[in-house]
Coordinates of C-alpha atoms in Angstrom, one line a residue:
M1 CA 118.5 55.4 197.9
S2 CA 116.2 57.3 200.3
K3 CA 116.9 57.1 204.1
S4 CA 113.5 59.2 204.9
R5 CA 113.2 58.4 208.6
G6 CA 116.5 59.6 209.9
T7 CA 117.1 62.4 207.2
V8 CA 115.1 65.7 206.8
K9 CA 113.6 66.3 203.5
V10 CA 114.0 69.8 201.8
I11 CA 111.6 70.5 199.0
A12 CA 111.4 73.8 197.2
L13 CA 107.8 74.3 195.7
G14 CA 109.0 77.5 194.1
G15 CA 111.8 80.2 194.5
L16 CA 114.9 78.3 192.6
E17 CA 115.6 79.0 189.1
Q18 CA 113.4 82.3 189.2
I19 CA 112.7 85.5 191.3
G20 CA 109.7 84.8 193.5
M21 CA 107.3 82.6 194.4
N22 CA 109.3 81.7 197.0
C23 CA 107.6 78.6 199.1
T24 CA 109.6 75.6 200.8
A25 CA 108.6 72.5 202.4
I26 CA 110.7 71.0 205.3
E27 CA 109.5 67.6 206.3
Y28 CA 110.9 65.1 209.2
G29 CA 109.0 61.8 210.0
D30 CA 105.4 62.7 210.4
D31 CA 105.9 66.8 210.5
I32 CA 105.9 69.0 207.6
I33 CA 106.5 72.8 207.9
V34 CA 106.3 75.4 205.1
I35 CA 108.4 78.2 204.9
D36 CA 107.1 81.2 203.0
G37 CA 103.8 81.5 200.7
G38 CA 105.2 83.9 197.9
L39 CA 103.8 84.9 194.5
S40 CA 105.7 85.9 191.1
F41 CA 104.7 88.4 188.5
P42 CA 103.9 86.8 184.9
E43 CA 106.4 86.8 182.1
D44 CA 105.6 88.7 179.1
S45 CA 104.7 85.4 177.2
M46 CA 101.9 84.7 180.2
L47 CA 99.2 87.0 178.3
G48 CA 96.5 87.9 180.5
V49 CA 97.7 86.3 183.8
D50 CA 98.0 88.6 187.0
L51 CA 99.9 86.4 189.4
V52 CA 101.8 83.1 189.4
I53 CA 101.4 80.8 192.9
P54 CA 102.9 77.9 194.0
D55 CA 101.3 74.4 193.2
V56 CA 100.8 73.2 196.7
K57 CA 99.4 69.7 195.6
Y58 CA 102.1 67.9 197.5
L59 CA 100.9 69.9 200.9
K60 CA 97.6 68.9 200.2
D61 CA 98.2 65.3 199.6
N62 CA 100.1 65.4 203.1
I63 CA 97.5 68.0 204.6
D64 CA 97.5 65.6 207.5
R65 CA 101.0 65.8 208.4
V66 CA 101.3 69.9 207.6
R67 CA 102.1 71.6 210.8
G68 CA 102.1 75.2 209.9
M69 CA 103.8 77.9 207.8
V70 CA 106.6 79.9 209.2
V71 CA 107.2 83.2 207.3
T72 CA 110.5 85.2 207.0
H73 CA 109.1 88.6 205.9
G74 CA 106.3 90.9 204.3
H75 CA 107.5 91.1 200.4
E76 CA 105.0 90.1 197.7
D77 CA 107.2 87.0 196.9
H78 CA 107.3 85.6 200.2
I79 CA 103.4 86.3 201.4
G80 CA 101.7 87.2 198.2
A81 CA 100.4 83.6 197.6
I82 CA 99.1 82.9 201.3
P83 CA 95.4 83.8 200.7
Y84 CA 95.2 81.2 197.7
I85 CA 97.1 78.7 199.6
E86 CA 94.9 79.2 202.8
K87 CA 91.9 78.6 200.5
E88 CA 93.4 75.3 199.6
I89 CA 94.9 74.1 202.9
Q90 CA 94.0 75.7 206.1
I91 CA 97.4 75.7 208.1
P92 CA 98.5 78.0 211.2
L93 CA 100.7 81.2 210.3
Y94 CA 103.7 82.3 212.4
A95 CA 105.3 85.8 211.4
T96 CA 106.5 88.8 213.1
R97 CA 104.6 91.8 213.9
L98 CA 104.6 93.8 210.5
T99 CA 104.8 90.5 208.6
M100 CA 101.5 89.1 210.2
G101 CA 99.8 92.7 209.8
L102 CA 100.5 92.5 206.2
I103 CA 99.4 89.2 205.6
E104 CA 96.2 89.8 207.9
S105 CA 95.4 92.8 205.4
K106 CA 95.6 90.4 202.4
L107 CA 93.5 87.7 204.4
T108 CA 90.9 90.6 205.0
E109 CA 90.9 91.4 201.4
H110 CA 90.2 87.7 200.6
A111 CA 87.6 87.4 203.4
I112 CA 89.1 84.5 205.0
I113 CA 90.7 86.3 207.8
D114 CA 88.5 84.4 210.6
D115 CA 89.2 81.2 209.0
V116 CA 93.2 81.2 209.6
E117 CA 94.7 80.3 212.5
R118 CA 97.5 83.2 213.1
H119 CA 100.4 83.5 215.4
V120 CA 102.8 86.6 216.1
V121 CA 106.1 85.9 217.0
S122 CA 109.1 87.6 218.4
Y123 CA 112.9 87.3 217.9
G124 CA 114.4 84.6 219.5
Q125 CA 111.4 82.5 219.9
V126 CA 111.3 79.0 219.1
V127 CA 108.0 77.3 218.0
K128 CA 107.7 73.7 217.9
F129 CA 106.1 71.4 215.3
G130 CA 106.3 67.8 216.5
E131 CA 109.7 66.9 215.9
I132 CA 110.6 70.0 214.0
S133 CA 111.3 73.4 216.0
V134 CA 112.0 76.7 214.4
E135 CA 113.7 79.7 215.9
F136 CA 113.5 83.1 214.5
I137 CA 116.4 85.3 214.3
R138 CA 116.6 89.0 213.8
T139 CA 118.0 90.2 210.0
N140 CA 118.1 93.3 208.3
H141 CA 116.6 93.6 204.7
S142 CA 114.7 96.1 202.8
I143 CA 111.5 95.7 204.9
A144 CA 111.2 95.7 208.7
D145 CA 110.8 92.6 211.1
S146 CA 112.6 90.2 208.5
A147 CA 113.9 87.2 210.3
A148 CA 116.3 84.0 209.4
L149 CA 114.9 80.6 210.7
A150 CA 116.9 78.1 212.6
I151 CA 115.0 74.6 212.1
T152 CA 116.1 71.9 214.5
T153 CA 115.1 68.4 213.5
P154 CA 116.5 65.2 214.9
A155 CA 118.7 65.0 211.8
G156 CA 120.3 68.3 212.4
V157 CA 120.1 72.1 212.4
I158 CA 119.1 73.7 209.0
V159 CA 119.4 77.8 209.0
H160 CA 117.5 79.7 206.5
T161 CA 118.7 83.1 206.0
G162 CA 115.4 84.5 204.2
D163 CA 116.2 87.7 202.2
F164 CA 118.8 89.2 204.2
K165 CA 121.6 92.0 204.1
V166 CA 124.0 92.7 207.1
D167 CA 123.3 96.6 208.0
F168 CA 124.8 98.2 210.9
T169 CA 123.1 101.1 210.9
P170 CA 119.4 100.1 210.2
V171 CA 117.0 102.7 210.0
Y172 CA 114.4 101.0 212.1
G173 CA 115.3 98.2 214.9
E174 CA 118.7 96.7 215.7
T175 CA 121.3 95.1 213.5
I176 CA 121.2 91.5 212.5
D177 CA 121.9 88.8 215.3
L178 CA 125.2 87.9 213.9
Q179 CA 126.0 86.4 217.4
R180 CA 123.2 84.0 217.2
F181 CA 124.5 82.8 213.8
G182 CA 127.9 82.2 215.4
E183 CA 126.3 80.3 218.4
L184 CA 124.6 77.7 216.0
G185 CA 127.5 77.4 214.0
K186 CA 129.6 76.5 217.2
K187 CA 126.9 73.8 218.0
G188 CA 127.2 72.5 214.6
V189 CA 124.7 73.3 211.5
L190 CA 123.9 70.6 209.1
M191 CA 122.9 72.6 206.2
L192 CA 122.6 76.6 205.1
M193 CA 119.9 77.7 202.7
A194 CA 121.2 81.3 201.9
D195 CA 119.8 84.3 199.8
S196 CA 121.5 84.2 196.2
T197 CA 119.8 87.2 195.0
N198 CA 123.2 89.5 195.1
V199 CA 125.7 86.8 194.9
E200 CA 127.4 88.1 191.5
R201 CA 128.0 91.4 193.3
P202 CA 131.4 91.8 195.2
G203 CA 131.7 93.5 198.4
Y204 CA 129.1 94.5 200.8
T205 CA 125.5 96.2 200.2
P206 CA 125.5 99.8 201.5
S207 CA 123.3 100.7 204.3
E208 CA 119.7 102.0 203.9
K209 CA 120.9 105.0 205.5
M210 CA 123.0 105.9 202.4
V211 CA 119.6 106.6 200.5
G212 CA 118.4 108.9 203.3
I213 CA 121.2 111.2 202.9
T214 CA 120.8 111.2 199.0
I215 CA 117.2 112.0 199.3
D216 CA 118.1 114.3 201.7
H217 CA 120.6 116.1 199.5
L218 CA 117.9 115.9 196.6
I219 CA 115.3 117.5 198.3
D220 CA 117.7 120.6 199.8
D221 CA 119.1 121.0 196.2
N222 CA 115.6 121.5 194.7
R223 CA 113.6 123.8 197.1
G224 CA 111.8 125.5 194.4
N225 CA 110.5 122.5 192.8
R226 CA 107.6 119.9 193.5
I227 CA 109.0 116.7 194.5
I228 CA 107.6 113.3 193.9
V229 CA 109.5 110.3 195.0
A230 CA 108.4 106.6 193.6
T231 CA 109.6 103.6 195.8
F232 CA 108.5 100.1 196.6
A233 CA 105.3 100.2 198.9
S234 CA 107.0 97.7 201.3
N235 CA 110.0 99.7 201.8
V236 CA 108.9 101.1 205.1
D237 CA 112.4 102.3 206.0
R238 CA 112.8 104.2 202.9
V239 CA 109.3 105.6 203.3
Q240 CA 110.3 106.9 206.8
Q241 CA 113.4 108.6 205.4
I242 CA 111.5 110.3 202.5
I243 CA 108.9 111.8 205.4
N244 CA 111.8 112.6 207.7
S245 CA 113.5 114.6 204.8
A246 CA 110.1 116.3 204.1
Y247 CA 109.8 117.4 207.6
K248 CA 113.2 118.7 207.9
Y249 CA 112.8 121.1 204.9
G250 CA 109.2 122.1 205.7
R251 CA 107.3 120.1 203.3
K252 CA 104.3 117.9 203.6
A253 CA 104.2 114.7 202.7
V254 CA 101.5 113.1 200.3
V255 CA 101.2 109.4 199.9
D256 CA 99.7 108.1 196.9
G257 CA 98.8 104.7 195.6
R258 CA 96.8 102.0 197.6
S259 CA 99.4 99.5 198.7
M260 CA 101.3 102.4 199.9
V261 CA 98.5 103.9 201.8
N262 CA 98.0 100.3 203.1
I263 CA 101.3 99.6 204.4
I264 CA 102.0 102.9 205.9
N265 CA 98.8 102.4 208.0
I266 CA 99.9 99.0 209.3
A267 CA 103.3 100.4 209.9
S268 CA 102.2 103.3 212.1
E269 CA 99.5 101.2 214.2
L270 CA 102.8 99.1 214.8
G271 CA 104.9 101.9 215.7
I272 CA 107.4 100.6 213.1
I273 CA 107.3 104.0 211.3
S274 CA 107.1 107.4 213.0
I275 CA 105.4 110.2 211.2
P276 CA 106.4 113.7 212.5
G277 CA 103.2 116.0 213.5
N278 CA 100.8 117.7 210.6
T279 CA 103.7 116.1 208.1
L280 CA 101.6 113.6 206.3
I281 CA 98.2 115.2 204.6
G282 CA 95.8 113.6 202.3
I283 CA 95.7 113.9 198.7
D284 CA 92.9 116.1 198.5
E285 CA 94.6 118.8 200.9
A286 CA 97.6 119.2 198.6
V287 CA 96.0 121.9 196.7
N288 CA 96.0 124.1 199.7
Y289 CA 99.9 124.1 199.5
P290 CA 102.4 125.7 197.3
P291 CA 103.8 122.9 194.9
E292 CA 107.3 123.7 196.5
K293 CA 106.1 122.6 199.9
L294 CA 105.1 119.1 199.0
V295 CA 106.7 115.7 198.6
Y296 CA 104.6 113.3 196.9
I297 CA 105.4 109.5 197.8
T298 CA 104.0 107.2 195.1
T299 CA 104.1 103.5 194.0
G300 CA 104.8 102.7 190.4
S301 CA 108.9 103.1 190.5
Q302 CA 108.8 99.8 188.3
G303 CA 106.8 101.1 185.6
E304 CA 103.6 99.1 186.3
N305 CA 100.8 100.2 184.3
M306 CA 98.3 100.6 186.8
A307 CA 100.3 102.0 189.6
A308 CA 100.5 105.5 190.5
L309 CA 103.6 106.9 189.0
S310 CA 102.4 105.4 185.6
R311 CA 99.2 107.1 185.6
I312 CA 101.1 110.4 186.6
A313 CA 103.2 110.0 183.4
S314 CA 100.2 109.2 181.3
S315 CA 98.3 112.1 182.4
T316 CA 95.4 109.7 183.3
H317 CA 96.0 110.4 187.2
N318 CA 92.9 112.3 188.5
K319 CA 94.8 114.1 191.1
I320 CA 98.3 114.7 189.7
R321 CA 99.7 116.3 186.6
I322 CA 103.5 116.5 185.9
V323 CA 104.2 120.2 185.3
P324 CA 107.5 121.6 183.7
G325 CA 110.0 121.9 186.7
D326 CA 108.8 118.7 188.9
V327 CA 111.6 116.5 190.1
V328 CA 110.9 112.9 190.0
I329 CA 113.2 110.7 192.2
L330 CA 112.9 106.7 191.5
S331 CA 114.1 105.4 194.8
S332 CA 114.6 101.6 193.3
S333 CA 116.5 99.5 190.8
P334 CA 114.6 98.0 187.7
I335 CA 113.6 94.4 188.7
P336 CA 115.3 92.3 186.0
G337 CA 112.7 92.3 182.8
N338 CA 111.1 95.6 183.8
E339 CA 113.8 97.7 182.3
K340 CA 112.2 98.6 179.3
A341 CA 109.3 99.7 181.4
V342 CA 111.2 102.0 183.7
Y343 CA 112.7 103.6 180.8
N344 CA 109.7 104.4 178.9
L345 CA 108.3 105.6 181.9
I346 CA 111.4 107.9 182.4
N347 CA 111.2 109.1 178.9
E348 CA 107.4 109.8 179.3
L349 CA 107.8 112.1 182.4
E350 CA 110.9 114.0 180.8
Q351 CA 108.9 114.6 177.9
K352 CA 106.4 116.5 180.0
G353 CA 109.2 118.8 181.5
A354 CA 110.0 116.6 184.7
R355 CA 113.7 116.2 185.7
V356 CA 114.1 112.5 186.7
V357 CA 116.8 111.4 189.0
Y358 CA 117.3 107.5 189.4
H359 CA 120.9 107.2 190.1
D360 CA 122.7 106.7 193.6
T361 CA 118.9 106.7 194.9
H362 CA 118.5 102.8 196.1
V363 CA 120.3 100.4 197.9
S364 CA 119.6 96.6 197.9
G365 CA 118.1 94.7 200.6
H366 CA 120.2 91.5 199.6
A367 CA 123.4 90.4 200.9
C368 CA 126.6 90.7 198.5
Q369 CA 129.4 88.4 198.1
E370 CA 131.2 89.6 201.7
E371 CA 128.1 89.2 203.6
L372 CA 127.4 85.6 202.4
K373 CA 130.9 84.8 203.3
L374 CA 130.3 86.0 206.7
I375 CA 127.3 84.0 207.1
Y376 CA 129.1 80.9 206.0
A377 CA 132.1 81.7 208.3
L378 CA 129.8 82.1 211.3
T379 CA 127.4 79.1 211.1
K380 CA 130.1 76.6 209.5
P381 CA 127.7 74.4 207.3
K382 CA 128.5 70.9 206.5
Y383 CA 126.1 71.2 203.5
A384 CA 124.8 74.1 201.4
M385 CA 121.7 74.6 199.3
P386 CA 121.5 78.0 197.7
V387 CA 118.1 79.6 197.4
H388 CA 116.1 82.6 196.3
G389 CA 117.7 83.1 192.5
E390 CA 117.7 82.3 189.2
F391 CA 120.0 79.2 187.7
R392 CA 123.1 81.7 187.3
H393 CA 122.5 83.0 190.9
L394 CA 122.6 79.5 192.3
K395 CA 125.5 78.4 190.3
K396 CA 127.4 81.6 191.4
H397 CA 126.4 80.7 195.1
A398 CA 127.7 77.2 194.8
E399 CA 130.9 78.3 193.6
L400 CA 131.1 81.0 196.6
A401 CA 130.0 78.1 199.1
E402 CA 132.8 75.8 197.6
S403 CA 135.2 78.9 197.9
M404 CA 134.3 79.0 201.9
G405 CA 135.7 75.3 202.0
L406 CA 132.5 73.3 201.6
P407 CA 133.4 70.2 199.5
K408 CA 131.8 70.2 195.9
E409 CA 129.7 67.2 196.7
N410 CA 128.2 69.0 199.7
V411 CA 126.6 71.8 197.6
K412 CA 123.3 71.2 195.6
V413 CA 122.2 73.5 193.1
M414 CA 118.4 72.6 192.9
S415 CA 115.1 72.9 190.8
C416 CA 111.7 73.4 191.9
G417 CA 110.2 70.2 193.0
D418 CA 113.5 68.2 193.5
V419 CA 113.2 66.2 197.0
L420 CA 116.8 66.6 198.9
E421 CA 117.1 64.4 201.8
V422 CA 120.0 65.3 204.2
S423 CA 121.6 63.8 207.6
E424 CA 124.9 64.1 208.7
N425 CA 126.1 61.3 206.5
F426 CA 123.6 61.6 203.7
F427 CA 123.0 64.5 201.1
E428 CA 121.3 63.4 197.9
I429 CA 118.2 64.3 195.5
T430 CA 115.9 61.5 196.1
G431 CA 112.6 62.2 194.2
K432 CA 110.6 64.7 192.5
V433 CA 107.3 66.2 193.3
Q434 CA 104.8 68.4 191.1
T435 CA 105.4 72.0 191.4
Q436 CA 104.3 73.6 188.0
G437 CA 103.3 77.4 188.9
I438 CA 99.3 77.9 189.2
F439 CA 98.0 80.9 187.0
V440 CA 96.0 83.5 188.9
D441 CA 93.8 85.3 186.1
G442 CA 91.2 87.6 187.6
L443 CA 89.1 85.5 189.9
G444 CA 90.1 82.3 188.0
V445 CA 92.9 80.4 190.0
G446 CA 94.2 77.5 188.2
D447 CA 91.8 77.5 185.4
V448 CA 94.3 78.9 183.1
G449 CA 97.0 76.5 182.1
N450 CA 99.8 76.2 179.4
I451 CA 97.0 75.3 176.6
V452 CA 95.1 78.5 177.3
I453 CA 98.1 80.5 177.2
R454 CA 99.4 79.1 174.0
D455 CA 96.1 80.0 172.3
R456 CA 96.6 83.6 173.9
Q457 CA 99.7 83.6 172.1
H458 CA 98.4 82.5 168.9
L459 CA 95.8 85.0 168.9
S460 CA 98.0 87.9 169.9
E461 CA 100.6 87.0 167.3
N462 CA 98.7 85.8 164.5
G463 CA 94.9 86.8 164.8
L464 CA 91.6 84.8 164.6
M465 CA 89.3 83.8 161.6
V466 CA 85.9 82.7 162.5
V467 CA 84.1 80.8 159.5
S468 CA 80.5 80.2 160.3
V469 CA 78.1 77.8 157.9
T470 CA 74.7 76.3 158.2
I471 CA 74.1 72.7 156.8
E472 CA 71.1 70.9 156.3
K473 CA 70.8 67.8 158.5
G474 CA 70.9 64.7 156.9
T475 CA 72.1 66.1 153.4
G476 CA 75.2 68.3 154.5
V477 CA 73.5 70.8 151.6
I478 CA 75.0 74.3 152.7
L479 CA 71.9 76.4 153.7
A480 CA 73.8 79.7 154.6
G481 CA 77.2 80.8 154.3
P482 CA 80.2 80.5 154.5
D483 CA 80.5 83.9 156.4
I484 CA 83.9 84.8 157.7
V485 CA 84.8 87.2 160.6
S486 CA 88.5 88.4 160.8
R487 CA 90.0 89.8 164.2
G488 CA 93.6 90.5 164.2
F489 CA 94.3 88.6 161.2
V490 CA 93.2 91.0 158.0
Y491 CA 90.9 93.8 157.7
V492 CA 88.1 92.5 155.6
R493 CA 87.1 95.3 153.6
E494 CA 90.8 95.7 152.4
A495 CA 91.1 91.8 151.8
E496 CA 87.9 91.2 150.0
A497 CA 89.3 89.1 147.3
L498 CA 91.3 86.8 149.9
I499 CA 88.1 86.5 152.1
E500 CA 86.1 85.5 148.8
E501 CA 88.7 83.0 148.1
C502 CA 88.4 81.5 151.8
K503 CA 84.6 81.2 151.2
D504 CA 85.2 79.2 148.3
I505 CA 87.6 76.8 149.8
V506 CA 85.1 76.0 152.7
D507 CA 82.3 75.4 150.3
E508 CA 84.4 73.2 148.7
V509 CA 85.6 71.2 151.6
I510 CA 82.3 70.7 153.2
C511 CA 80.6 69.7 149.9
F512 CA 83.5 67.1 149.2
E513 CA 83.4 65.8 153.0
T514 CA 79.4 65.7 153.2
G515 CA 79.3 63.9 150.0
R516 CA 81.3 61.2 151.0
G517 CA 79.1 60.7 153.9
V518 CA 81.1 62.6 156.8
T519 CA 78.6 63.7 159.2
D520 CA 80.8 64.1 162.2
W521 CA 81.0 68.0 163.1
N522 CA 84.4 67.5 164.6
K523 CA 85.8 65.9 161.6
L524 CA 84.2 68.6 159.0
K525 CA 86.0 71.2 161.5
A526 CA 89.1 69.6 161.3
A527 CA 88.8 69.5 157.4
V528 CA 87.9 73.4 157.2
K529 CA 90.8 74.4 159.5
E530 CA 93.5 72.2 157.5
A531 CA 92.5 73.2 154.2
L532 CA 92.1 76.9 155.0
G533 CA 95.2 76.8 157.4
E534 CA 97.5 75.7 154.4
F535 CA 95.7 78.0 151.8
L536 CA 96.2 81.2 154.3
W537 CA 99.9 80.5 155.0
Q538 CA 100.4 80.2 151.2
K539 CA 99.0 83.3 150.5
T540 CA 100.2 85.4 153.7
K541 CA 102.5 83.3 155.3
R542 CA 100.3 83.8 158.3
S543 CA 98.8 81.1 160.4
P544 CA 95.7 82.8 162.2
M545 CA 93.6 80.7 164.8
I546 CA 90.7 79.3 162.8
L547 CA 87.5 78.7 164.5
P548 CA 84.8 76.9 162.3
I549 CA 81.2 77.2 163.7
I550 CA 78.9 74.5 161.9
S551 CA 74.8 74.7 162.6
E552 CA 72.7 71.9 161.6
V553 CA 69.0 72.6 160.9
D554 CA 66.4 70.3 160.0
Y555 CA 65.2 72.1 156.8

């Protein structure tokens, strides 16, 4: 049963049983807030799709109660869908400085920045949304200005960690505010929603500064070589350390990749990244320096086709060419599913004579098991709802929560769309809302659905056969055709006998159907597709998409 008024509802619109598309609604009484508005990148089966964003139908249906969106940090899987969401529902945004700077860049790109209400918040600040209030708590992650959230409702306090790690020697800013987590725990935390990404890894996540030391050694050991470092554009701390190492060894840093340039500009304006004088030069200036005096900082560490490093590897970059002796450092780990693309990139670079370094050049921005245990020990939650991860991560996280003393019935492994209601004496899934991801394809948002994707898969696997026929109105006599065009199925010139047999079958089907009085074009097309499909399967064991085009003329 539901206890709506006395409970707080938690509804994940994305981010569960998947990596990315993080978006969660918190609801109490007449007030709803949204945590994050992230996107995910398409799976291999989502042919032609550029992005996948959360379905915000539930928010749209309850827009009169939605008070605002609070954002934990500036990664794409937490902010990438915000422009699309704002076009659907205009809600105020609340975020820290760098996070807001990155969001504003996206809103500007979508030409809606003047339409969106924005508020920059600081750590420790409490924002009130009716009966819900949210406090931003300092954390560490692989991007600066990350925050956890303490969400206070009449039903109790929910702590949402966002993406986090415990870094005692951060490159920028201070360490995670463990004291505040402890204070909340002493007062009483109703439920903890913690990052599950690294829950399978024992121990602690190393400090970001460890990568800086490694890069320092690599630049020192390769003084006679040009160096190219690829990393995530959003990892401002990593970029800072690369620039510091370049300066230390008398090299110029060259930034390449639109997203990298954009984020460095925003971070520099906010004072979050500091560039020593005359260290950073434009890519066109690089020709004025010997190769061994340059460090290129690029995007594309995940093997993305259009990113800078992939274009360099394939010799399609208009400014940079790989030459034997170049040292390429991949300062990231492959995202699950990207391994093949990354290793193909490494092979391509090494075939051109580069030496690729990809071991011990990255540390994660997510908490491992001992850091998660620390947060549980400090907050002492009554309930736990693991977030941010695939099912195996969420399940492992549930086991970790139980190892910290939570009863099994006080931990829920949720799916997107589940409505969890929680209060001091109530902890149940009481409903389900629509949460199917929305596909973004070019300028189209939501106009590509599962049927279109299935057609694209069919076309990619089996090809297309177009059958064109012109018939006389009234009599059904064939005046022209059948003409057959094949794309991705068989090469017509090498399969003339098969094509002729196909024409004969189409001719027979149409004559038979029109001879018994069938004049409905849809029925004629269906008959052609069925007969031709059965014939082609028997002959080739393939099932191309068959597209009959029947024209009718008054002859």
